[in-house]
Structures are given as C-alpha cells and as structure tokens.
mmCIF file of C-alpha atoms in Angstrom:
data_model
loop_
_atom_site.group_PDB
_atom_site.id
_atom_site.type_symbol
_atom_site.label_atom_id
_atom_site.label_comp_id
_atom_site.label_asym_id
_atom_site.label_seq_id
_atom_site.Cartn_x
_atom_site.Cartn_y
_atom_site.Cartn_z
ATOM 1 C CA UNK A 164 60.297 -138.890 132.310
ATOM 2 C CA UNK A 165 57.080 -136.630 132.904
ATOM 3 C CA UNK A 166 56.071 -134.317 130.947
ATOM 4 C CA UNK A 167 55.920 -130.523 132.333
ATOM 5 C CA UNK A 168 55.048 -127.323 131.894
ATOM 6 C CA UNK A 169 56.059 -124.305 129.835
ATOM 7 C CA UNK A 170 58.332 -123.493 133.037
ATOM 8 C CA UNK A 171 59.985 -126.356 133.668
ATOM 9 C CA UNK A 172 61.474 -127.024 130.410
ATOM 10 C CA UNK A 173 64.801 -127.322 129.873
ATOM 11 C CA UNK A 174 67.268 -128.299 132.867
ATOM 12 C CA UNK A 175 69.576 -126.436 134.456
ATOM 13 C CA UNK A 176 72.645 -127.796 137.135
ATOM 14 C CA UNK A 177 73.983 -125.433 139.529
ATOM 15 C CA UNK A 178 76.842 -126.320 141.888
ATOM 16 C CA UNK A 179 77.559 -125.571 145.592
ATOM 17 C CA UNK A 180 80.147 -126.263 147.905
ATOM 18 C CA UNK A 181 79.571 -126.053 151.896
ATOM 19 C CA UNK A 182 80.951 -127.492 155.085
ATOM 20 C CA UNK A 183 80.021 -130.641 156.691
ATOM 21 C CA UNK A 184 78.445 -128.637 159.790
ATOM 22 C CA UNK A 185 76.257 -127.267 157.074
ATOM 23 C CA UNK A 186 74.792 -129.954 155.667
ATOM 24 C CA UNK A 187 72.255 -130.867 157.622
ATOM 25 C CA UNK A 188 70.810 -127.129 157.466
ATOM 26 C CA UNK A 189 70.320 -127.583 154.077
ATOM 27 C CA UNK A 190 67.035 -129.733 154.333
ATOM 28 C CA UNK A 191 65.902 -128.968 157.703
ATOM 29 C CA UNK A 192 62.692 -127.223 155.592
ATOM 30 C CA UNK A 193 63.462 -125.976 151.986
ATOM 31 C CA UNK A 194 62.305 -129.871 150.367
ATOM 32 C CA UNK A 195 58.884 -130.896 151.906
ATOM 33 C CA UNK A 196 58.804 -133.355 149.391
ATOM 34 C CA UNK A 197 60.869 -136.199 148.963
ATOM 35 C CA UNK A 198 60.401 -139.274 147.365
ATOM 36 C CA UNK A 199 63.578 -141.017 147.183
ATOM 37 C CA UNK A 200 66.573 -141.369 149.520
ATOM 38 C CA UNK A 201 70.300 -142.807 147.943
ATOM 39 C CA UNK A 202 73.184 -143.081 149.926
ATOM 40 C CA UNK A 203 76.316 -144.878 149.529
ATOM 41 C CA UNK A 204 78.788 -145.386 151.767
ATOM 42 C CA UNK A 205 82.098 -147.193 152.712
ATOM 43 C CA UNK A 206 82.653 -147.240 156.500
ATOM 44 C CA UNK A 207 80.497 -149.795 158.774
ATOM 45 C CA UNK A 208 79.792 -147.712 161.536
ATOM 46 C CA UNK A 209 77.639 -145.475 158.904
ATOM 47 C CA UNK A 210 75.590 -148.164 157.754
ATOM 48 C CA UNK A 211 74.949 -149.022 161.358
ATOM 49 C CA UNK A 212 73.257 -146.108 161.875
ATOM 50 C CA UNK A 213 71.258 -145.760 158.622
ATOM 51 C CA UNK A 214 69.876 -149.199 158.358
ATOM 52 C CA UNK A 215 67.525 -148.720 161.239
ATOM 53 C CA UNK A 216 66.180 -145.620 159.966
ATOM 54 C CA UNK A 217 62.273 -145.864 159.180
ATOM 55 C CA UNK A 218 59.456 -143.134 157.962
ATOM 56 C CA UNK A 219 55.986 -143.679 157.600
ATOM 57 C CA UNK A 220 53.804 -142.728 155.575
ATOM 58 C CA UNK A 221 50.025 -142.733 154.117
ATOM 59 C CA UNK A 222 48.073 -143.418 150.767
ATOM 60 C CA UNK A 223 44.136 -142.688 150.080
ATOM 61 C CA UNK A 224 41.524 -140.753 148.731
ATOM 62 C CA UNK A 225 41.300 -136.674 151.000
ATOM 63 C CA UNK A 226 39.192 -133.858 150.270
ATOM 64 C CA UNK A 227 40.849 -130.569 150.041
ATOM 65 C CA UNK A 228 37.804 -128.726 151.873
ATOM 66 C CA UNK A 229 38.596 -131.020 154.579
ATOM 67 C CA UNK A 230 42.112 -130.345 154.634
ATOM 68 C CA UNK A 231 41.586 -126.963 154.853
ATOM 69 C CA UNK A 232 39.157 -126.896 157.833
ATOM 70 C CA UNK A 233 41.769 -129.181 159.928
ATOM 71 C CA UNK A 234 45.675 -127.753 158.629
ATOM 72 C CA UNK A 235 47.273 -125.961 161.352
ATOM 73 C CA UNK A 236 50.524 -124.323 162.379
ATOM 74 C CA UNK A 237 51.755 -124.580 165.489
ATOM 75 C CA UNK A 238 52.507 -121.466 167.692
ATOM 76 C CA UNK A 239 56.356 -122.158 168.374
ATOM 77 C CA UNK A 240 57.123 -122.802 164.553
ATOM 78 C CA UNK A 241 56.687 -121.350 161.242
ATOM 79 C CA UNK A 242 55.874 -124.587 159.817
ATOM 80 C CA UNK A 243 53.178 -127.758 159.470
ATOM 81 C CA UNK A 244 53.733 -131.149 160.529
ATOM 82 C CA UNK A 245 51.194 -131.974 157.738
ATOM 83 C CA UNK A 246 53.060 -132.365 154.339
ATOM 84 C CA UNK A 247 50.123 -133.507 151.460
ATOM 85 C CA UNK A 248 50.906 -133.915 148.019
ATOM 86 C CA UNK A 249 48.561 -135.726 144.935
ATOM 87 C CA UNK A 250 49.635 -138.099 142.714
ATOM 88 C CA UNK A 251 48.162 -136.695 139.465
ATOM 89 C CA UNK A 252 51.274 -135.380 136.549
ATOM 90 C CA UNK A 253 52.021 -131.727 136.714
ATOM 91 C CA UNK A 254 51.540 -130.082 133.751
ATOM 92 C CA UNK A 255 48.848 -131.641 132.458
ATOM 93 C CA UNK A 256 46.271 -132.410 135.349
ATOM 94 C CA UNK A 257 45.316 -130.384 138.429
ATOM 95 C CA UNK A 258 47.651 -131.055 141.269
ATOM 96 C CA UNK A 259 48.066 -129.681 145.001
ATOM 97 C CA UNK A 260 49.862 -129.829 147.611
ATOM 98 C CA UNK A 261 50.352 -128.401 151.960
ATOM 99 C CA UNK A 262 53.835 -127.713 151.842
ATOM 100 C CA UNK A 263 56.251 -126.881 155.091
ATOM 101 C CA UNK A 264 55.044 -123.247 155.347
ATOM 102 C CA UNK A 265 51.399 -124.426 156.113
ATOM 103 C CA UNK A 266 50.502 -123.006 152.508
ATOM 104 C CA UNK A 267 48.227 -125.264 149.761
ATOM 105 C CA UNK A 268 49.289 -124.667 146.662
ATOM 106 C CA UNK A 269 47.148 -125.713 143.554
ATOM 107 C CA UNK A 270 48.743 -126.202 140.486
ATOM 108 C CA UNK A 271 45.424 -126.012 137.632
ATOM 109 C CA UNK A 272 44.470 -126.650 133.959
ATOM 110 C CA UNK A 273 43.056 -123.129 132.740
ATOM 111 C CA UNK A 274 38.964 -124.827 132.678
ATOM 112 C CA UNK A 275 39.598 -125.841 136.620
ATOM 113 C CA UNK A 276 41.130 -122.744 137.394
ATOM 114 C CA UNK A 277 38.838 -120.680 135.534
ATOM 115 C CA UNK A 278 35.657 -122.277 137.328
ATOM 116 C CA UNK A 279 37.368 -122.304 140.949
ATOM 117 C CA UNK A 280 37.308 -118.173 140.231
ATOM 118 C CA UNK A 281 40.044 -117.373 142.664
ATOM 119 C CA UNK A 282 43.135 -115.308 141.580
ATOM 120 C CA UNK A 283 45.677 -116.938 140.618
ATOM 121 C CA UNK A 284 49.330 -116.542 139.081
ATOM 122 C CA UNK A 285 49.999 -117.853 135.613
ATOM 123 C CA UNK A 286 52.633 -120.746 134.698
ATOM 124 C CA UNK A 287 55.075 -119.986 132.167
ATOM 125 C CA UNK A 288 56.555 -117.550 129.956
ATOM 126 C CA UNK A 289 53.785 -116.744 128.002
ATOM 127 C CA UNK A 290 50.890 -114.575 129.063
ATOM 128 C CA UNK A 291 48.486 -117.288 127.004
ATOM 129 C CA UNK A 292 49.904 -120.067 129.060
ATOM 130 C CA UNK A 293 47.175 -122.627 130.328
ATOM 131 C CA UNK A 294 48.667 -123.643 133.371
ATOM 132 C CA UNK A 295 48.278 -121.733 136.328
ATOM 133 C CA UNK A 296 49.118 -121.664 140.026
ATOM 134 C CA UNK A 297 46.588 -120.595 142.814
ATOM 135 C CA UNK A 298 47.944 -120.231 146.776
ATOM 136 C CA UNK A 299 45.422 -120.492 149.721
ATOM 137 C CA UNK A 300 47.471 -119.489 153.157
ATOM 138 C CA UNK A 301 45.724 -121.803 155.932
ATOM 139 C CA UNK A 302 47.175 -120.168 158.846
ATOM 140 C CA UNK A 303 45.508 -116.856 159.199
ATOM 141 C CA UNK A 304 42.162 -117.989 159.379
ATOM 142 C CA UNK A 305 41.006 -114.664 160.010
ATOM 143 C CA UNK A 306 41.511 -113.193 156.727
ATOM 144 C CA UNK A 307 38.067 -112.753 154.589
ATOM 145 C CA UNK A 308 40.514 -114.012 151.315
ATOM 146 C CA UNK A 309 40.570 -117.761 153.459
ATOM 147 C CA UNK A 310 36.932 -117.725 154.015
ATOM 148 C CA UNK A 311 36.430 -117.311 150.196
ATOM 149 C CA UNK A 312 38.779 -119.640 149.370
ATOM 150 C CA UNK A 313 37.096 -122.263 151.542
ATOM 151 C CA UNK A 314 33.993 -121.565 149.611
ATOM 152 C CA UNK A 315 35.177 -121.726 146.314
ATOM 153 C CA UNK A 316 36.746 -124.832 146.837
ATOM 154 C CA UNK A 317 34.065 -126.248 148.503
ATOM 155 C CA UNK A 318 31.955 -125.538 145.320
ATOM 156 C CA UNK A 319 34.412 -127.124 142.940
ATOM 157 C CA UNK A 320 34.736 -130.099 144.321
ATOM 158 C CA UNK A 321 30.679 -130.925 144.758
ATOM 159 C CA UNK A 322 31.161 -130.229 140.869
ATOM 160 C CA UNK A 323 33.862 -132.565 140.573
ATOM 161 C CA UNK A 324 31.905 -134.990 142.591
ATOM 162 C CA UNK A 325 29.422 -135.362 140.418
ATOM 163 C CA UNK A 326 31.538 -135.659 137.497
ATOM 164 C CA UNK A 327 32.400 -138.661 138.763
ATOM 165 C CA UNK A 328 35.770 -137.459 141.096
ATOM 166 C CA UNK A 329 35.765 -138.796 144.508
ATOM 167 C CA UNK A 330 38.190 -136.512 146.168
ATOM 168 C CA UNK A 331 41.776 -136.918 145.793
ATOM 169 C CA UNK A 332 44.383 -139.091 145.378
ATOM 170 C CA UNK A 333 47.257 -138.749 148.129
ATOM 171 C CA UNK A 334 50.452 -138.971 149.569
ATOM 172 C CA UNK A 335 50.715 -137.587 152.922
ATOM 173 C CA UNK A 336 52.594 -137.459 156.359
ATOM 174 C CA UNK A 337 51.865 -136.820 159.635
ATOM 175 C CA UNK A 338 53.602 -137.202 162.874
ATOM 176 C CA UNK A 339 50.284 -138.361 164.088
ATOM 177 C CA UNK A 340 48.443 -139.951 161.192
ATOM 178 C CA UNK A 341 45.733 -141.398 163.923
ATOM 179 C CA UNK A 342 44.950 -138.286 165.101
ATOM 180 C CA UNK A 343 43.852 -136.704 161.649
ATOM 181 C CA UNK A 344 40.442 -135.003 161.728
ATOM 182 C CA UNK A 345 39.874 -135.069 158.069
ATOM 183 C CA UNK A 346 37.838 -138.397 156.191
ATOM 184 C CA UNK A 347 40.103 -140.621 154.018
ATOM 185 C CA UNK A 348 38.772 -143.235 151.536
ATOM 186 C CA UNK A 349 41.105 -146.433 150.913
ATOM 187 C CA UNK A 350 43.046 -145.164 153.692
ATOM 188 C CA UNK A 351 47.169 -147.195 153.760
ATOM 189 C CA UNK A 352 49.900 -147.169 156.002
ATOM 190 C CA UNK A 353 53.135 -147.785 154.484
ATOM 191 C CA UNK A 354 56.756 -147.634 156.551
ATOM 192 C CA UNK A 355 59.805 -146.608 153.954
ATOM 193 C CA UNK A 356 62.461 -149.043 155.043
ATOM 194 C CA UNK A 357 66.142 -149.220 154.017
ATOM 195 C CA UNK A 358 67.296 -151.213 151.137
ATOM 196 C CA UNK A 359 70.923 -152.380 151.210
ATOM 197 C CA UNK A 360 72.784 -153.021 148.359
ATOM 198 C CA UNK A 361 76.055 -154.041 148.655
ATOM 199 C CA UNK A 362 78.816 -153.258 145.610
ATOM 200 C CA UNK A 363 81.521 -155.483 146.183
ATOM 201 C CA UNK A 364 84.513 -155.253 143.734
ATOM 202 C CA UNK A 365 84.076 -151.717 142.128
ATOM 203 C CA UNK A 366 86.105 -148.599 141.163
ATOM 204 C CA UNK A 367 85.992 -146.366 143.856
ATOM 205 C CA UNK A 368 87.212 -142.720 142.703
ATOM 206 C CA UNK A 369 88.672 -140.651 145.146
ATOM 207 C CA UNK A 370 86.916 -137.258 146.901
ATOM 208 C CA UNK A 371 90.138 -135.324 146.140
ATOM 209 C CA UNK A 372 88.380 -132.384 144.737
ATOM 210 C CA UNK A 373 88.157 -129.341 146.292
ATOM 211 C CA UNK A 374 86.350 -126.227 145.735
ATOM 212 C CA UNK A 375 86.238 -124.259 142.957
ATOM 213 C CA UNK A 376 89.151 -122.188 141.703
ATOM 214 C CA UNK A 377 86.581 -118.739 141.976
ATOM 215 C CA UNK A 378 85.994 -119.674 145.775
ATOM 216 C CA UNK A 379 90.318 -119.511 146.807
ATOM 217 C CA UNK A 380 91.289 -116.610 149.191
ATOM 218 C CA UNK A 381 92.563 -114.458 148.867
ATOM 219 C CA UNK A 382 90.939 -113.281 145.491
ATOM 220 C CA UNK A 383 92.991 -113.988 142.210
ATOM 221 C CA UNK A 384 92.575 -113.608 138.754
ATOM 222 C CA UNK A 385 90.303 -116.725 137.557
ATOM 223 C CA UNK A 386 91.676 -119.022 134.961
ATOM 224 C CA UNK A 387 89.023 -120.330 133.030
ATOM 225 C CA UNK A 388 90.623 -123.615 131.952
ATOM 226 C CA UNK A 389 91.435 -124.291 135.268
ATOM 227 C CA UNK A 390 87.439 -123.808 136.447
ATOM 228 C CA UNK A 391 86.558 -125.429 133.133
ATOM 229 C CA UNK A 392 88.602 -128.703 134.219
ATOM 230 C CA UNK A 393 87.677 -128.613 137.641
ATOM 231 C CA UNK A 394 83.946 -128.478 136.090
ATOM 232 C CA UNK A 395 84.364 -131.384 134.307
ATOM 233 C CA UNK A 396 85.607 -132.901 137.400
ATOM 234 C CA UNK A 397 82.533 -132.963 139.332
ATOM 235 C CA UNK A 398 80.539 -133.788 136.490
ATOM 236 C CA UNK A 399 82.199 -136.761 136.499
ATOM 237 C CA UNK A 400 82.046 -137.602 139.858
ATOM 238 C CA UNK A 401 78.364 -136.922 139.872
ATOM 239 C CA UNK A 402 77.864 -139.471 137.160
ATOM 240 C CA UNK A 403 79.604 -142.098 138.551
ATOM 241 C CA UNK A 404 77.652 -141.559 141.731
ATOM 242 C CA UNK A 405 74.544 -141.617 139.580
ATOM 243 C CA UNK A 406 75.326 -145.243 137.888
ATOM 244 C CA UNK A 407 76.493 -146.692 141.719
ATOM 245 C CA UNK A 408 72.746 -145.534 142.489
ATOM 246 C CA UNK A 409 71.445 -147.398 139.527
ATOM 247 C CA UNK A 410 74.288 -150.823 140.423
ATOM 248 C CA UNK A 411 75.810 -150.392 136.926
ATOM 249 C CA UNK A 412 77.725 -153.268 135.809
ATOM 250 C CA UNK A 413 80.474 -150.701 134.288
ATOM 251 C CA UNK A 414 81.651 -149.811 138.105
ATOM 252 C CA UNK A 415 83.171 -153.470 138.479
ATOM 253 C CA UNK A 416 86.961 -153.769 138.697
ATOM 254 C CA UNK A 417 86.273 -156.831 136.398
ATOM 255 C CA UNK A 418 83.954 -155.365 133.820
ATOM 256 C CA UNK A 419 84.999 -156.932 130.716
ATOM 257 C CA UNK A 420 82.210 -155.106 128.443
ATOM 258 C CA UNK A 421 82.746 -155.135 124.724
ATOM 259 C CA UNK A 422 84.494 -151.705 123.597
ATOM 260 C CA UNK A 423 82.357 -151.937 120.531
ATOM 261 C CA UNK A 424 79.202 -151.706 122.836
ATOM 262 C CA UNK A 425 80.075 -149.478 125.602
ATOM 263 C CA UNK A 426 83.411 -147.615 127.070
ATOM 264 C CA UNK A 427 83.145 -146.087 130.522
ATOM 265 C CA UNK A 428 86.010 -144.935 132.819
ATOM 266 C CA UNK A 429 85.893 -144.493 136.764
ATOM 267 C CA UNK A 430 87.201 -140.667 137.349
ATOM 268 C CA UNK A 431 90.865 -140.965 138.511
ATOM 269 C CA UNK A 432 92.399 -141.591 140.822
ATOM 270 C CA UNK A 433 90.442 -144.312 141.698
ATOM 271 C CA UNK A 434 90.852 -147.975 143.965
ATOM 272 C CA UNK A 435 89.035 -151.080 144.182
ATOM 273 C CA UNK A 436 86.625 -151.454 147.358
ATOM 274 C CA UNK A 437 83.354 -151.968 148.604
ATOM 275 C CA UNK A 438 80.246 -149.745 148.840
ATOM 276 C CA UNK A 439 76.875 -150.026 150.511
ATOM 277 C CA UNK A 440 73.900 -148.610 148.466
ATOM 278 C CA UNK A 441 71.259 -148.133 151.530
ATOM 279 C CA UNK A 442 67.832 -146.810 149.889
ATOM 280 C CA UNK A 443 64.501 -145.515 151.179
ATOM 281 C CA UNK A 444 61.407 -144.810 149.181
ATOM 282 C CA UNK A 445 57.849 -142.980 149.800
ATOM 283 C CA UNK A 446 57.182 -139.545 150.803
ATOM 284 C CA UNK A 447 60.118 -138.573 152.961
ATOM 285 C CA UNK A 448 60.007 -135.733 155.309
ATOM 286 C CA UNK A 449 62.524 -132.921 155.534
ATOM 287 C CA UNK A 450 63.099 -133.974 159.472
ATOM 288 C CA UNK A 451 63.892 -138.026 158.273
ATOM 289 C CA UNK A 452 66.257 -136.407 155.420
ATOM 290 C CA UNK A 453 68.066 -134.447 158.111
ATOM 291 C CA UNK A 454 68.292 -136.884 160.684
ATOM 292 C CA UNK A 455 70.197 -139.633 157.803
ATOM 293 C CA UNK A 456 72.601 -136.129 156.284
ATOM 294 C CA UNK A 457 73.555 -135.771 159.921
ATOM 295 C CA UNK A 458 74.274 -139.711 159.790
ATOM 296 C CA UNK A 459 76.550 -139.249 157.778
ATOM 297 C CA UNK A 460 77.905 -135.723 157.954
ATOM 298 C CA UNK A 461 79.257 -136.044 161.473
ATOM 299 C CA UNK A 462 80.554 -139.389 161.489
ATOM 300 C CA UNK A 463 84.038 -140.162 162.651
ATOM 301 C CA UNK A 464 84.966 -142.276 159.152
ATOM 302 C CA UNK A 465 88.147 -141.185 157.568
ATOM 303 C CA UNK A 466 88.320 -138.449 154.917
ATOM 304 C CA UNK A 467 89.070 -140.713 152.629
ATOM 305 C CA UNK A 468 86.385 -143.061 152.798
ATOM 306 C CA UNK A 469 83.794 -142.024 150.227
ATOM 307 C CA UNK A 470 80.303 -140.710 150.764
ATOM 308 C CA UNK A 471 77.620 -139.620 148.668
ATOM 309 C CA UNK A 472 73.859 -138.619 149.494
ATOM 310 C CA UNK A 473 71.301 -138.160 146.703
ATOM 311 C CA UNK A 474 67.693 -137.371 146.636
ATOM 312 C CA UNK A 475 64.856 -137.189 144.743
ATOM 313 C CA UNK A 476 61.444 -134.989 144.751
ATOM 314 C CA UNK A 477 58.109 -135.477 144.276
ATOM 315 C CA UNK A 478 58.162 -133.823 140.899
ATOM 316 C CA UNK A 479 54.559 -134.489 140.492
ATOM 317 C CA UNK A 480 54.235 -131.641 143.199
ATOM 318 C CA UNK A 481 53.333 -127.802 142.797
ATOM 319 C CA UNK A 482 56.738 -126.948 145.312
ATOM 320 C CA UNK A 483 59.719 -128.880 145.022
ATOM 321 C CA UNK A 484 61.746 -126.580 146.713
ATOM 322 C CA UNK A 485 61.407 -123.206 148.946
ATOM 323 C CA UNK A 486 63.748 -121.035 149.713
ATOM 324 C CA UNK A 487 64.874 -120.374 153.371
ATOM 325 C CA UNK A 488 64.164 -117.253 153.613
ATOM 326 C CA UNK A 489 60.142 -117.886 153.372
ATOM 327 C CA UNK A 490 60.167 -119.542 156.950
ATOM 328 C CA UNK A 491 61.900 -116.403 158.470
ATOM 329 C CA UNK A 492 59.506 -114.836 161.086
ATOM 330 C CA UNK A 493 57.417 -112.363 160.922
ATOM 331 C CA UNK A 494 56.519 -110.169 163.868
ATOM 332 C CA UNK A 495 53.270 -112.669 163.504
ATOM 333 C CA UNK A 496 55.179 -115.346 163.037
ATOM 334 C CA UNK A 497 53.496 -116.215 159.839
ATOM 335 C CA UNK A 498 56.904 -115.303 157.730
ATOM 336 C CA UNK A 499 56.866 -114.596 154.436
ATOM 337 C CA UNK A 500 54.152 -116.763 152.271
ATOM 338 C CA UNK A 501 54.766 -115.478 148.282
ATOM 339 C CA UNK A 502 58.706 -116.158 147.914
ATOM 340 C CA UNK A 503 59.229 -117.300 144.786
ATOM 341 C CA UNK A 504 60.567 -121.055 144.516
ATOM 342 C CA UNK A 505 62.767 -122.632 141.680
ATOM 343 C CA UNK A 506 61.791 -126.189 140.826
ATOM 344 C CA UNK A 507 64.151 -129.097 141.841
ATOM 345 C CA UNK A 508 63.789 -132.323 140.356
ATOM 346 C CA UNK A 509 67.209 -133.611 142.187
ATOM 347 C CA UNK A 510 69.824 -133.091 144.931
ATOM 348 C CA UNK A 511 73.383 -135.009 144.756
ATOM 349 C CA UNK A 512 75.966 -134.239 147.835
ATOM 350 C CA UNK A 513 79.785 -135.861 147.798
ATOM 351 C CA UNK A 514 81.996 -135.197 150.659
ATOM 352 C CA UNK A 515 85.202 -133.449 149.278
ATOM 353 C CA UNK A 516 88.873 -132.899 150.884
ATOM 354 C CA UNK A 517 87.905 -130.425 152.134
ATOM 355 C CA UNK A 518 84.444 -130.115 152.071
ATOM 356 C CA UNK A 519 80.450 -130.987 150.538
ATOM 357 C CA UNK A 520 79.671 -130.556 146.571
ATOM 358 C CA UNK A 521 76.590 -130.554 145.803
ATOM 359 C CA UNK A 522 75.012 -130.525 142.447
ATOM 360 C CA UNK A 523 71.206 -129.910 142.433
ATOM 361 C CA UNK A 524 69.365 -130.743 138.913
ATOM 362 C CA UNK A 525 66.254 -127.340 139.102
ATOM 363 C CA UNK A 526 63.947 -128.181 135.812
#
C-alpha cells in the first residue's frame, strides 16, 4: 500500500444504493483519475459489448508552466478535455494533477511550498503538518492571481531544473493528443485494451440482497440486528468480488484446500457457474468508465445473471473524487472551485435484486 499523509491515514467504507438508471451518472465527472477497471459478467452479450472498448493515454515528461499556458476548457462545459496526473508518491513527494474541472491541484512538501510562495492549505489534522495543497484555476486567465501563480511556478521549475529535475513524469489523457501544444519529452502512447479471463466452475453468489432496512418505506423503526445482518451480507459479497478479481482458487467449486491452511465459504445461496473477468488498466477517463457502466447497466440480461464492477483510482493524485456540486454552473460558467473533496481509493458495485449496491473505500 502506498504511503499516505495524515489526512489519508485510516480507511472507511461507505455503502450506497441506487437504481440502475442512476449508475452511469455516478461517473460522469466525479472520478477523474481511474487506473483500473474490473468487470465481472455472466452474460455473453455483455461480454461482447465490453471486449471491443479501448481507451488511449500518454506518458512522458511535462513542464507544469507549459500546461498553464495551454490548458483550456470549452465554452459549453465546465470541465476540461485534458487530464494529467504525475506519478510521484502522494504524502512524501511533490505531485500535482489537472482535474476534470480545469483546476491544477498541487500537493507539496513543506520545502517546495515555501519556495513556491503561493498560498495554500495545510493537509492533515495538525497545524504542524508538512504537506500542503495549492490550487490554480486555469479557467480564469484574466485574474491577477492566475498570472502571479504562473510566474511563481515558472521560477520554481527553473530552480528544479537547476537541481537536475527535467520536467515531471506524468500520465495524461486527451481526446486530441496530436494537437497538444506543449512540449513533451520521452513521450509514449499507450492503449488500455480489455484483458479477458474466464473463471470456470466457480461458486457464484446469488445477489438477492435488497436495500438496507433503514431505506424501506414507509418509515419504520430500524431493527439493529437486521441492519447488522445486512451489513455482514454486503461485506461478504464485496469480499467475494475482490477475490474473483484476483482469480482466487478459493472460489472453485472443486477447491480442495487443506482446512488447516485456509477456509473460505462463498456467500449463500450460491450456484456453480462461469464468469468472465474483463480488465482495463491505464489512465481511464470518466467518459470511458461511463461507456462501460452503460454497457452493463442497460443490458437485457436476466436479473439472475451476476454483474459487478470495481474501479481503482490513482492514489498518487492530489484529487481522487470530486463531488457533483463542484460542477454546478454559476453565472460565469465556471462552477464552484473550492469544494472540499474526499479521497477515494476504490469504488465497487454489484447488481442486486432491485437496485445496485456500491461500496466506496475512502482513505
């Protein structure tokens, strides 16, 4: 596991429930830096829809000051068509990203923060924390603060160059890579293609879980024992999904593991069947995730067919989740830029009997 700064220590998992038609909207813009998508399907038609999907991304060395010159947003939307994230270690190194709002977010060590000279926010719960966030809005170039920030970053990068740092190792995605006007060093193009694994003769749980007791209507007193049973059932289901994505032999119907070495039981009720595990890896933009989700949520497959999706984020990014209200349009079209954001490392969802059930791993 990657090292984390004080504000990312400890993990919390929250559960969401929503209708199938609501699922694609969850990923329209909120998760800008997805590094891996895993899909588990039973239906061959869903597999056929998913296998051809491909996303492209680039790797190379970039200068942040060059990006400040060229990053733009369209006049019809409040988010950019360029995503950039550096590959350093969040919490111990200087890292930054250009997110889907057109905002540059820098996470800096105390030394770099003091050299840069742009006012930011201390990270963590302690005033003496030595890690800081700085935000630069690329959408408002008329503002004096943007010009001052740009000049400060240019001076800082010149000093970094004198110390032997020739740009930033970064991963980026754009709809028009050939049209990028900034300088790229050691540039390589990559394609995130589907990796298919067939899981034969495994115990597949029946996703008969309904919404949690507290969500039932009309309102009625919550039975704590029922709620605990529901939480245990959901936790066991997502544990199974994780093991399936890892290709665990414990899921095999004929698994003959030594009981003194390890014992695992698939959530009941279950049945023996075959699943297709599809995986994409790289910098996967929200639009690509939305394509995958639409393919599995709009399918005509039987309700008994197993469907699950898991997405892992780039935890090296200063931003891993952006709340939907951060994209709400204001009178100037820029939307809200100072939203407090949580950090999400993983999002997973399973198609239940009446709705989708999702687990969000916040860190």
